[in-house]
XYZ file of C-alpha atoms in Angstrom:
677
model
C 25.886 -29.495 34.328
C 25.991 -30.210 30.534
C 22.411 -28.876 30.231
C 23.365 -25.749 32.067
C 26.388 -25.145 29.868
C 24.310 -25.799 26.733
C 21.671 -23.267 27.930
C 24.416 -20.753 28.697
C 26.028 -21.270 25.384
C 22.727 -20.812 23.508
C 22.072 -17.603 25.556
C 25.500 -16.251 24.562
C 24.813 -17.005 20.886
C 21.418 -15.320 21.047
C 22.907 -12.301 22.808
C 25.524 -11.959 20.092
C 22.884 -12.339 17.336
C 20.602 -9.681 19.004
C 23.397 -7.281 19.651
C 24.819 -7.523 16.075
C 24.468 -4.263 14.187
C 22.562 -4.112 10.867
C 25.860 -3.483 9.050
C 27.396 -6.628 10.656
C 24.256 -8.549 9.663
C 24.600 -7.746 5.944
C 28.367 -8.270 6.135
C 27.742 -11.746 7.545
C 25.194 -12.423 4.768
C 27.825 -11.273 2.226
C 30.353 -13.634 3.788
C 27.952 -16.547 3.520
C 27.197 -15.727 -0.165
C 30.916 -15.463 -0.911
C 32.287 -18.494 1.001
C 32.231 -20.738 -2.094
C 34.965 -18.449 -3.466
C 37.283 -19.122 -0.507
C 37.928 -17.873 3.014
C 37.073 -14.252 3.881
C 35.434 -13.477 0.533
C 32.378 -11.225 0.486
C 29.783 -11.089 -2.220
C 29.054 -7.469 -3.313
C 26.313 -6.142 -5.467
C 27.517 -3.641 -8.039
C 24.990 -1.400 -9.767
C 25.542 -1.934 -13.568
C 27.219 0.921 -15.274
C 28.530 2.432 -12.008
C 31.219 1.958 -9.398
C 28.641 1.760 -6.550
C 28.922 -1.453 -4.566
C 26.858 -2.734 -1.572
C 27.107 -5.525 0.854
C 23.985 -7.480 0.167
C 21.128 -8.594 2.304
C 18.869 -11.504 1.498
C 16.166 -9.439 -0.178
C 18.593 -7.628 -2.469
C 20.383 -10.835 -3.289
C 17.315 -12.362 -4.836
C 15.947 -9.182 -6.421
C 19.299 -8.323 -7.986
C 18.257 -4.642 -7.985
C 19.299 -1.504 -6.103
C 17.336 1.654 -6.712
C 15.442 -0.118 -9.510
C 18.737 -0.675 -11.345
C 20.071 -4.130 -12.119
C 23.112 -5.324 -10.314
C 25.924 -7.823 -10.889
C 27.578 -9.901 -8.223
C 31.236 -9.333 -7.591
C 33.483 -11.034 -5.054
C 36.045 -9.081 -2.923
C 38.100 -9.611 0.149
C 36.083 -8.914 3.248
C 37.276 -5.875 5.296
C 40.662 -6.564 6.893
C 41.787 -9.363 4.595
C 43.817 -9.682 1.395
C 44.691 -12.224 -1.318
C 47.854 -14.338 -1.487
C 48.994 -15.283 -5.015
C 48.279 -18.860 -5.805
C 45.786 -19.420 -2.886
C 42.003 -19.437 -2.908
C 40.054 -16.604 -1.398
C 41.577 -14.048 0.912
C 43.406 -16.049 3.581
C 45.729 -13.301 4.836
C 44.895 -10.574 7.347
C 45.966 -7.103 6.157
C 49.095 -5.906 7.927
C 48.204 -3.523 10.790
C 49.866 -0.172 10.144
C 49.240 3.398 11.164
C 46.328 5.391 9.809
C 48.452 7.217 7.242
C 49.656 4.000 5.709
C 46.216 2.375 6.075
C 44.870 5.118 3.775
C 47.100 3.866 1.066
C 46.288 0.199 1.754
C 42.505 0.816 1.424
C 42.850 2.945 -1.740
C 42.108 6.340 -0.258
C 45.311 7.741 -1.805
C 43.909 11.230 -2.483
C 43.129 11.637 1.220
C 46.618 10.380 1.945
C 48.071 12.946 -0.402
C 46.051 15.798 1.084
C 47.074 14.665 4.560
C 50.708 15.135 3.486
C 49.972 18.486 2.006
C 48.061 19.741 5.056
C 50.834 18.615 7.401
C 48.540 16.005 8.968
C 50.801 13.061 8.116
C 52.898 13.330 11.343
C 49.750 13.339 13.456
C 48.128 10.263 11.900
C 51.397 8.362 11.873
C 52.060 9.030 15.517
C 50.602 7.925 18.857
C 46.836 8.223 19.511
C 43.570 6.510 18.819
C 41.650 8.200 15.954
C 38.707 7.483 13.687
C 39.178 8.799 10.217
C 36.201 9.067 7.908
C 38.356 9.153 4.770
C 36.813 10.335 1.459
C 37.465 8.002 -1.406
C 39.414 9.172 -4.451
C 36.068 9.475 -6.315
C 34.654 11.650 -3.529
C 37.435 14.206 -3.880
C 37.057 14.147 -7.725
C 33.316 14.838 -7.324
C 33.903 18.115 -5.404
C 33.075 21.258 -7.418
C 36.279 22.727 -8.766
C 35.987 26.076 -6.949
C 35.554 24.336 -3.569
C 38.479 22.048 -4.114
C 40.668 24.876 -5.346
C 39.751 26.965 -2.247
C 40.788 24.014 0.001
C 44.143 23.153 -1.507
C 45.242 26.697 -2.339
C 45.132 27.579 1.376
C 46.973 24.524 2.727
C 47.896 26.095 5.984
C 44.429 26.104 7.430
C 41.372 25.280 5.291
C 42.492 21.885 4.125
C 43.716 20.878 7.570
C 40.445 22.006 9.118
C 38.507 20.036 6.486
C 40.524 16.883 7.212
C 40.235 17.285 11.006
C 36.482 17.522 10.634
C 36.658 14.002 9.172
C 38.386 12.770 12.366
C 37.202 11.799 15.842
C 39.734 11.553 18.682
C 38.787 7.978 19.629
C 38.481 4.651 17.915
C 34.894 3.993 16.705
C 34.037 0.670 15.001
C 30.899 0.262 12.988
C 29.303 -1.434 16.008
C 29.764 1.843 17.989
C 28.328 4.052 15.234
C 24.798 3.944 16.589
C 21.864 5.322 14.676
C 21.243 8.929 15.637
C 24.545 9.343 17.559
C 26.961 12.225 17.066
C 30.622 12.645 17.997
C 32.739 15.737 18.462
C 35.172 16.078 15.541
C 38.741 17.289 15.769
C 37.776 20.488 14.116
C 36.574 22.880 16.838
C 34.510 20.020 18.358
C 31.923 20.426 15.619
C 29.902 17.152 15.646
C 29.650 14.534 12.931
C 26.276 12.860 12.743
C 25.900 9.105 12.389
C 22.992 7.134 11.077
C 23.032 3.341 11.092
C 20.043 2.113 9.096
C 18.166 -1.169 9.365
C 19.321 -2.118 5.839
C 22.918 -2.100 7.007
C 23.906 1.244 5.460
C 25.912 3.541 7.742
C 26.276 7.261 7.057
C 28.231 10.110 8.465
C 26.742 13.516 7.622
C 24.804 11.574 4.931
C 28.044 10.263 3.356
C 27.923 6.404 3.004
C 30.574 4.268 4.571
C 31.760 2.155 1.628
C 34.720 0.475 3.317
C 34.077 0.416 7.064
C 36.280 -0.920 9.889
C 39.722 -0.709 8.325
C 41.803 -1.109 11.480
C 45.117 0.635 12.088
C 47.683 0.610 14.884
C 46.494 4.019 16.055
C 42.824 3.955 15.245
C 40.437 2.962 12.486
C 39.606 4.106 8.964
C 36.127 4.154 7.402
C 36.211 5.107 3.707
C 33.201 7.321 2.756
C 31.703 8.221 -0.625
C 31.871 12.081 -0.253
C 33.668 14.867 1.424
C 31.693 16.093 4.427
C 31.404 19.605 5.721
C 30.738 21.050 9.179
C 27.149 21.481 10.266
C 26.238 24.483 12.380
C 22.615 25.378 11.610
C 19.299 23.683 12.297
C 16.862 22.889 9.474
C 14.736 25.973 10.265
C 17.714 28.220 9.826
C 18.542 26.516 6.478
C 14.962 27.180 5.271
C 15.014 30.714 6.638
C 18.068 31.802 4.553
C 17.069 30.216 1.185
C 15.140 32.450 -1.165
C 13.893 29.350 -3.102
C 11.969 28.390 0.020
C 10.343 31.763 0.783
C 6.750 30.453 0.426
C 7.499 27.454 2.584
C 9.007 29.722 5.241
C 5.823 31.863 5.255
C 3.628 28.729 5.458
C 5.681 27.265 8.361
C 5.266 30.452 10.353
C 1.480 30.641 9.634
C 1.064 26.985 10.785
C 3.068 27.503 14.000
C 5.681 24.928 13.135
C 8.748 27.073 13.604
C 9.566 25.920 17.118
C 9.420 22.180 16.051
C 12.003 22.770 13.353
C 14.240 24.716 15.785
C 14.177 22.038 18.447
C 16.314 18.897 18.723
C 15.168 16.035 16.483
C 15.987 13.837 13.571
C 13.637 15.063 10.885
C 13.520 14.599 7.168
C 11.899 17.553 5.363
C 10.812 17.375 1.791
C 10.872 21.061 1.158
C 8.634 22.377 -1.618
C 10.269 25.221 -3.520
C 8.504 28.419 -4.532
C 7.973 26.828 -7.976
C 6.212 23.845 -6.344
C 3.646 26.120 -4.676
C 3.087 28.047 -7.902
C 1.975 24.883 -9.708
C -1.115 24.544 -7.383
C -4.311 26.176 -8.658
C -4.659 29.508 -6.849
C -8.157 28.573 -5.531
C -6.826 25.377 -3.885
C -3.634 27.021 -2.547
C -5.511 30.016 -0.999
C -8.037 27.675 0.550
C -5.305 25.652 2.259
C -3.202 28.698 3.249
C -6.262 30.221 4.847
C -7.179 27.067 6.829
C -4.760 26.510 9.695
C -5.799 22.841 10.165
C -5.299 21.945 6.466
C -2.093 23.974 6.304
C -0.589 22.194 9.307
C -1.579 18.834 7.863
C -0.041 19.745 4.471
C 3.265 20.774 5.998
C 3.408 17.820 8.421
C 2.907 15.552 5.391
C 6.270 16.817 4.106
C 8.156 15.799 7.282
C 9.193 12.347 8.228
C 9.575 11.341 11.812
C 13.080 9.899 11.153
C 16.047 11.206 9.360
C 16.687 9.605 5.919
C 19.808 10.498 4.055
C 19.534 9.853 0.309
C 22.197 7.058 0.484
C 20.102 5.131 2.919
C 17.417 4.462 0.333
C 17.967 1.440 -1.885
C 14.330 0.501 -2.666
C 10.849 1.893 -2.114
C 9.836 2.033 1.545
C 6.724 3.430 3.281
C 7.727 5.981 5.906
C 5.545 7.698 8.417
C 5.090 11.436 8.423
C 4.300 13.885 11.257
C 0.829 14.110 9.693
C 0.268 10.469 10.545
C 0.087 8.917 7.111
C 2.965 7.486 5.027
C 4.981 8.473 2.024
C 6.539 5.959 -0.266
C 10.210 7.001 -0.330
C 12.214 5.230 -3.034
C 14.897 5.707 -5.633
C 15.424 5.226 -9.348
C 19.085 5.246 -10.190
C 20.598 8.345 -8.733
C 17.232 9.941 -8.192
C 15.127 9.848 -5.041
C 11.428 9.395 -5.594
C 8.367 10.208 -3.578
C 5.230 8.121 -4.144
C 6.951 6.892 -7.298
C 7.665 10.346 -8.717
C 11.132 11.790 -9.298
C 10.380 15.217 -7.941
C 13.482 15.787 -5.618
C 15.720 18.378 -7.093
C 18.357 18.765 -4.335
C 19.405 16.130 -1.718
C 20.974 15.953 1.709
C 21.016 19.506 2.887
C 22.019 18.644 6.426
C 21.155 20.507 9.600
C 21.890 19.741 13.218
C 18.419 18.314 13.703
C 17.585 16.793 10.390
C 18.061 16.789 6.613
C 16.232 18.699 3.804
C 15.526 17.354 0.370
C 14.141 19.995 -2.066
C 11.118 19.031 -4.150
C 9.481 20.754 -7.135
C 5.987 19.491 -6.533
C 3.692 20.192 -3.573
C 2.367 17.055 -1.759
C -1.250 17.503 -0.640
C -2.436 14.898 1.829
C -6.003 13.683 1.680
C -6.681 15.317 5.044
C -6.275 18.753 3.396
C -8.488 18.044 0.384
C -12.157 18.639 -0.444
C -14.343 15.813 -1.670
C -13.901 16.993 -5.211
C -10.102 16.968 -4.880
C -10.263 13.453 -3.341
C -12.392 12.253 -6.280
C -10.160 13.918 -8.951
C -7.118 12.110 -7.524
C -8.771 8.663 -7.751
C -9.937 6.197 -10.471
C -13.501 7.538 -10.318
C -13.465 9.967 -13.206
C -16.916 8.953 -14.524
C -18.540 9.401 -11.100
C -16.803 12.761 -10.653
C -18.093 14.006 -13.942
C -21.670 12.835 -13.174
C -21.617 14.496 -9.742
C -20.699 17.790 -11.335
C -23.242 17.415 -14.161
C -25.870 16.610 -11.482
C -25.292 20.045 -9.928
C -23.665 18.644 -6.779
C -20.411 20.544 -6.952
C -21.231 22.827 -3.980
C -21.377 19.743 -1.771
C -18.079 18.376 -3.144
C -16.325 21.674 -2.688
C -17.851 22.779 0.556
C -17.277 22.158 4.223
C -20.198 19.900 4.955
C -19.588 16.694 6.870
C -20.523 14.098 4.236
C -19.550 10.767 2.832
C -19.298 10.284 -0.904
C -19.954 6.825 -2.424
C -17.912 6.993 -5.548
C -18.308 4.019 -7.969
C -15.304 2.877 -9.977
C -15.342 3.724 -13.644
C -16.063 0.154 -14.780
C -19.036 0.099 -12.366
C -21.105 2.209 -14.740
C -23.195 0.410 -17.367
C -25.478 1.695 -20.047
C -26.353 5.297 -20.848
C -24.748 7.989 -18.765
C -26.826 10.872 -19.971
C -27.847 13.261 -17.248
C -31.545 12.893 -16.669
C -33.750 13.702 -13.630
C -33.489 10.042 -12.598
C -29.664 10.083 -12.988
C -29.473 13.295 -10.930
C -31.565 11.712 -8.196
C -29.367 8.587 -8.330
C -26.166 10.605 -7.952
C -27.648 12.535 -5.035
C -28.293 9.263 -3.337
C -24.545 8.491 -3.565
C -23.877 11.219 -0.965
C -24.505 10.454 2.727
C -25.500 13.071 5.211
C -22.668 12.474 7.702
C -18.937 11.892 7.649
C -18.250 8.244 8.292
C -15.376 5.765 8.582
C -15.889 2.345 6.955
C -14.249 0.883 10.133
C -17.227 2.101 12.183
C -19.988 0.669 10.026
C -21.954 -2.325 11.297
C -24.362 -4.893 9.881
C -27.918 -3.556 9.663
C -26.921 0.017 10.007
C -29.048 2.553 8.034
C -27.391 5.524 6.381
C -29.399 8.557 5.095
C -28.556 10.112 1.695
C -28.944 13.731 0.609
C -31.878 12.457 -1.447
C -33.621 11.233 1.678
C -33.199 7.524 1.090
C -32.099 5.044 3.818
C -29.324 2.754 2.628
C -28.544 -0.519 4.495
C -25.114 -1.741 5.544
C -24.191 -5.445 5.103
C -21.025 -6.844 6.741
C -19.842 -10.109 5.247
C -16.714 -12.162 5.941
C -15.051 -10.973 2.792
C -16.699 -7.613 2.140
C -18.377 -4.527 3.458
C -21.365 -3.404 1.361
C -23.810 -0.537 1.267
C -26.829 -2.016 -0.547
C -25.415 -3.653 -3.665
C -22.222 -1.609 -3.726
C -19.195 -2.931 -1.887
C -16.259 -0.917 -0.699
C -13.353 -1.410 -3.179
C -10.521 0.637 -1.574
C -9.371 2.267 1.635
C -11.277 5.251 2.866
C -10.116 8.690 1.655
C -10.670 11.108 4.507
C -10.597 14.716 3.521
C -10.649 17.995 5.423
C -14.407 17.778 6.134
C -15.719 14.760 4.300
C -14.859 11.205 3.453
C -14.942 9.189 0.129
C -15.759 5.542 -0.112
C -14.719 3.982 -3.435
C -17.287 1.324 -4.278
C -17.332 -1.343 -6.934
C -20.808 -0.677 -8.415
C -23.428 2.057 -8.909
C -25.883 1.962 -6.156
C -29.325 0.492 -6.991
C -31.444 1.774 -3.996
C -34.448 -0.390 -3.090
C -37.576 0.641 -5.007
C -40.193 -1.739 -3.503
C -40.631 -5.144 -1.965
C -39.333 -8.391 -3.536
C -42.780 -8.871 -4.949
C -42.834 -5.378 -6.446
C -39.448 -6.086 -8.082
C -40.644 -9.242 -9.703
C -43.927 -7.757 -10.960
C -42.094 -4.844 -12.546
C -39.756 -7.197 -14.564
C -41.268 -9.118 -17.581
C -38.529 -11.765 -17.139
C -40.383 -13.021 -14.005
C -44.028 -13.167 -15.264
C -44.136 -17.008 -14.917
C -42.524 -16.807 -11.458
C -45.107 -14.188 -10.320
C -47.886 -16.545 -11.465
C -46.255 -19.469 -9.538
C -45.888 -17.333 -6.422
C -49.538 -16.348 -6.466
C -50.576 -19.910 -7.173
C -48.466 -21.150 -4.183
C -50.009 -18.436 -1.901
C -46.625 -16.795 -1.167
C -47.436 -13.210 -2.209
C -47.749 -12.019 1.413
C -44.359 -13.545 2.369
C -42.590 -11.598 -0.404
C -44.293 -8.306 0.596
C -43.771 -8.370 4.290
C -40.779 -6.979 6.172
C -37.721 -9.256 6.121
C -34.275 -9.827 4.769
C -34.701 -12.418 2.074
C -32.473 -13.511 -0.776
C -34.476 -14.784 -3.702
C -32.695 -16.710 -6.419
C -35.484 -15.943 -8.839
C -36.067 -18.331 -11.802
C -36.747 -16.386 -15.018
C -39.235 -17.467 -17.664
C -36.411 -19.161 -19.419
C -35.818 -21.321 -16.335
C -39.445 -22.516 -16.322
C -39.501 -23.080 -20.066
C -36.402 -25.238 -19.856
C -38.322 -27.864 -17.795
C -40.064 -30.765 -19.485
C -43.698 -29.775 -20.125
C -45.182 -32.723 -18.233
C -43.098 -31.941 -15.194
C -44.035 -28.279 -15.306
C -47.693 -29.043 -15.591
C -47.535 -31.545 -12.702
C -45.682 -29.073 -10.489
C -48.070 -26.215 -11.081
C -51.039 -28.405 -10.156
C -49.534 -29.313 -6.795
C -49.561 -26.093 -4.691
C -47.776 -27.603 -1.724
C -45.019 -28.994 -3.887
C -44.792 -25.676 -5.799
C -44.420 -23.781 -2.526
C -41.600 -26.111 -1.494
C -39.685 -25.554 -4.696
C -40.022 -21.739 -4.434
C -38.990 -21.772 -0.804
C -35.887 -23.688 -1.769
C -34.900 -20.603 -3.828
C -35.454 -18.243 -0.907
C -32.545 -17.628 1.510
C -33.244 -16.697 5.117
C -30.659 -13.869 5.159
C -29.871 -11.080 2.781
C -26.811 -11.792 0.559
C -25.703 -9.463 -2.244
C -23.299 -10.699 -4.812
C -20.381 -8.908 -3.318
C -20.817 -10.917 -0.099
C -20.248 -14.237 -1.901
C -16.825 -15.726 -1.225
C -15.333 -19.181 -1.578
C -17.865 -21.788 -0.476
C -20.574 -19.440 0.888
C -23.654 -21.165 2.261
C -27.218 -19.973 2.346
C -29.995 -21.714 4.288
C -33.262 -21.846 2.245
C -36.664 -21.408 3.940
C -37.438 -24.974 2.847
C -34.420 -26.345 4.731
C -31.220 -27.860 3.446
C -28.547 -25.585 2.051
C -27.487 -23.725 -1.003
C -23.810 -23.575 -1.987
C -22.449 -20.375 -3.594
C -19.132 -19.555 -5.070
C -17.479 -17.206 -7.568
C -15.517 -18.216 -10.731
C -14.263 -15.753 -13.359
C -16.336 -12.977 -11.740
C -19.552 -14.966 -12.064
C -21.526 -16.041 -8.998
C -22.856 -19.618 -8.951
C -25.537 -21.051 -6.722
C -25.544 -24.951 -6.653
C -23.561 -24.743 -9.928
C -26.188 -22.382 -11.581
C -24.748 -19.016 -12.738
C -26.586 -15.832 -11.746
C -27.972 -14.170 -14.892
C -28.532 -10.841 -13.108
C -27.529 -9.943 -9.620
C -28.481 -7.484 -6.891
C -32.002 -6.343 -7.733
C -32.435 -4.521 -4.401
C -35.763 -4.566 -2.497
C -36.846 -3.085 0.778
C -37.226 -6.566 2.291
C -34.437 -8.439 0.476
C -32.536 -8.879 -2.707
C -33.380 -10.700 -5.986
C -30.810 -12.534 -8.138
C -32.091 -13.794 -11.535
C -31.215 -17.346 -12.633
C -32.053 -19.075 -15.933
C -32.352 -22.572 -14.446
C -34.214 -24.158 -11.568
C -31.931 -24.853 -8.666
C -31.536 -28.557 -7.756
C -29.940 -29.813 -4.559
C -26.423 -30.993 -5.124
C -25.800 -34.732 -4.665
C -24.774 -35.524 -1.111
C -21.237 -36.630 -2.092
C -20.498 -33.826 -4.544
C -17.524 -31.771 -3.271
C -18.555 -28.252 -2.280
C -16.040 -26.757 -4.658
C -18.357 -27.857 -7.527
C -20.909 -25.337 -6.361
C -18.968 -22.611 -8.088
C -18.742 -24.318 -11.448
C -21.018 -24.616 -14.490
C -24.172 -26.518 -13.971
C -24.777 -29.930 -15.488
C -27.409 -29.751 -18.285
C -31.015 -30.256 -17.276
C -32.398 -33.594 -18.360
C -34.522 -33.461 -21.505
C -37.960 -35.086 -21.999
C -36.415 -38.293 -23.289
C -34.098 -38.852 -20.332
C -34.727 -40.775 -17.156
C -37.647 -39.415 -15.121
C -36.640 -36.887 -12.412
C -36.418 -38.321 -8.913
C -38.678 -36.070 -6.847
C -37.142 -37.491 -3.681
C -33.932 -35.582 -4.441
C -35.776 -32.443 -3.359
C -37.135 -34.136 -0.283
C -40.436 -32.437 0.474
C -39.760 -29.451 -1.738
C -39.052 -30.856 -5.105
C -38.206 -27.738 -6.939
C -38.738 -29.098 -10.380
C -42.313 -29.977 -9.738
C -43.138 -26.528 -8.880
C -41.902 -24.626 -11.887
C -43.588 -26.775 -14.325
C -47.003 -25.211 -13.727
C -46.318 -21.825 -15.181
C -45.405 -23.247 -18.517
C -48.594 -25.372 -18.441
C -50.756 -22.262 -17.834
C -49.169 -20.470 -20.771
C -49.723 -23.517 -23.071
C -53.369 -23.699 -22.073
C -53.882 -20.042 -22.894
C -52.369 -20.517 -26.335
C -54.576 -23.558 -27.003
C -57.639 -21.522 -26.185
């Protein structure tokens, strides 16, 4: 029985917690933060330099910011309670009086005064059950003078109508003010529109409830931060009658979106003004206006799926658009921001099916852009310039299905002068089909406009095309896609052996390979990773060891095979504690520290020399197996110094059958013999 009661009790608690509204959740958090001040004290966050106060949630409490502005913590009586002189906190419940008197208790004295003047006092003092969304004193003061004068000068009807529109003929607590609900007001049954946001903010016709749930004997009062007006038109009608939105109106009709904006819904429209359209280069604007698909994407990018009043935004939040991507909607002080920019000029133009915020800058989604426009809006300025200088503008501006591989600016090294070789290189950064990085797979081959085949490598921590790894999310344009990559491509220009022969740094290594009879291995098809010792690596060995190694072909082969990995690994594929299995057996431990790749504690001197059958990484030391008990983390640190000629003799057993040291010694011996001759 006790177990059953316990389970039932827990179920009730969970039900209450689940059913609790977002406003009640932040109110409870404010109570918890204020309880040290006494009973029924709530902690409020007040924006510095303003009178704006908010019940706080956990995130805001620690950030101490609202709309990027610093806040201070104040402590006030929670709704429904008041202080008693000489006692801690707010121990007394407010006296329950009628709505008229409650207006005075909660500080809405201007609304109380206008209720008197409009002959509403008798109604809200008498029997009934009403909800009164009462504008604060500051809300009345903020009304334009001409509007306020028009209301109070005609007290017989206009002021009474305005106040009745703030009333519902039933009691509605904050719990009953559900998101997206509406209720018939007491002014000709025109509805008031409620939004109850997940951050605890509740609005009526986009006015924020700043003192909710003030109970009265004949109803309830919610103090709001602005005077609200009746809503009769949908958002399309609002756009249709505003001359500042003439271009937008034409675009909506051309895209076939009129019916959507006339239907029921809860939309947020960031409406570009005529001025916003005029800021766009005519060539770009005409292209989009003449392309129904791009135009529809552009307009849908300005429409959120959910209604967001300005007062509901207290920090930057990603919000989904009808186009399918997101906008970062935020605020900075009193200004709303889009993608971090304060471009909203008029807020909260409310319709029956949504809200309009005017913006002075057109938002163009990636899906409506050409490749050139995608590149110009990214951190690939150097690549963009080189594509244009290479004469590839027609591909970047056209309607071909392509994929652009655009290196980041810091991926370019050396001279950037346009030469035939540079032009060919940039051409090979454009693939012949439109791709998604999510659809790429290991071993896939991609053909470039220059006719080259590029290989795809999928690693645990990276996705690479040859030596260049994808550094940002895809940008998918109207016809083509852009992959931002971390390096300039170095397409394969020959076999591993060809790469080594063409580079003077590897002359000793080439001789060692030929001596060991491994030339064919490095010319045949495969996917090898060669950690290739440079001449400096061979010359660093004691001469006697080098000579001995070069005389023993089997031992030399073993050492070289210890530098050859069985699978292809570009530098971008190296993560924490990456392992490579050498052809000779055992293992090589790789890691990255301070942007340098290490193999068995040896730093790569040069990475990603791409070959048709593998990749070459240059190293200036011979790789030695790590001691068995050395922690793997040491693989990505500086190497211990090689032993000099006067140190203890190297133990060839540490290389098992493939003592790497023995093998490199020979090249240096050959060179010495030539000099002596």
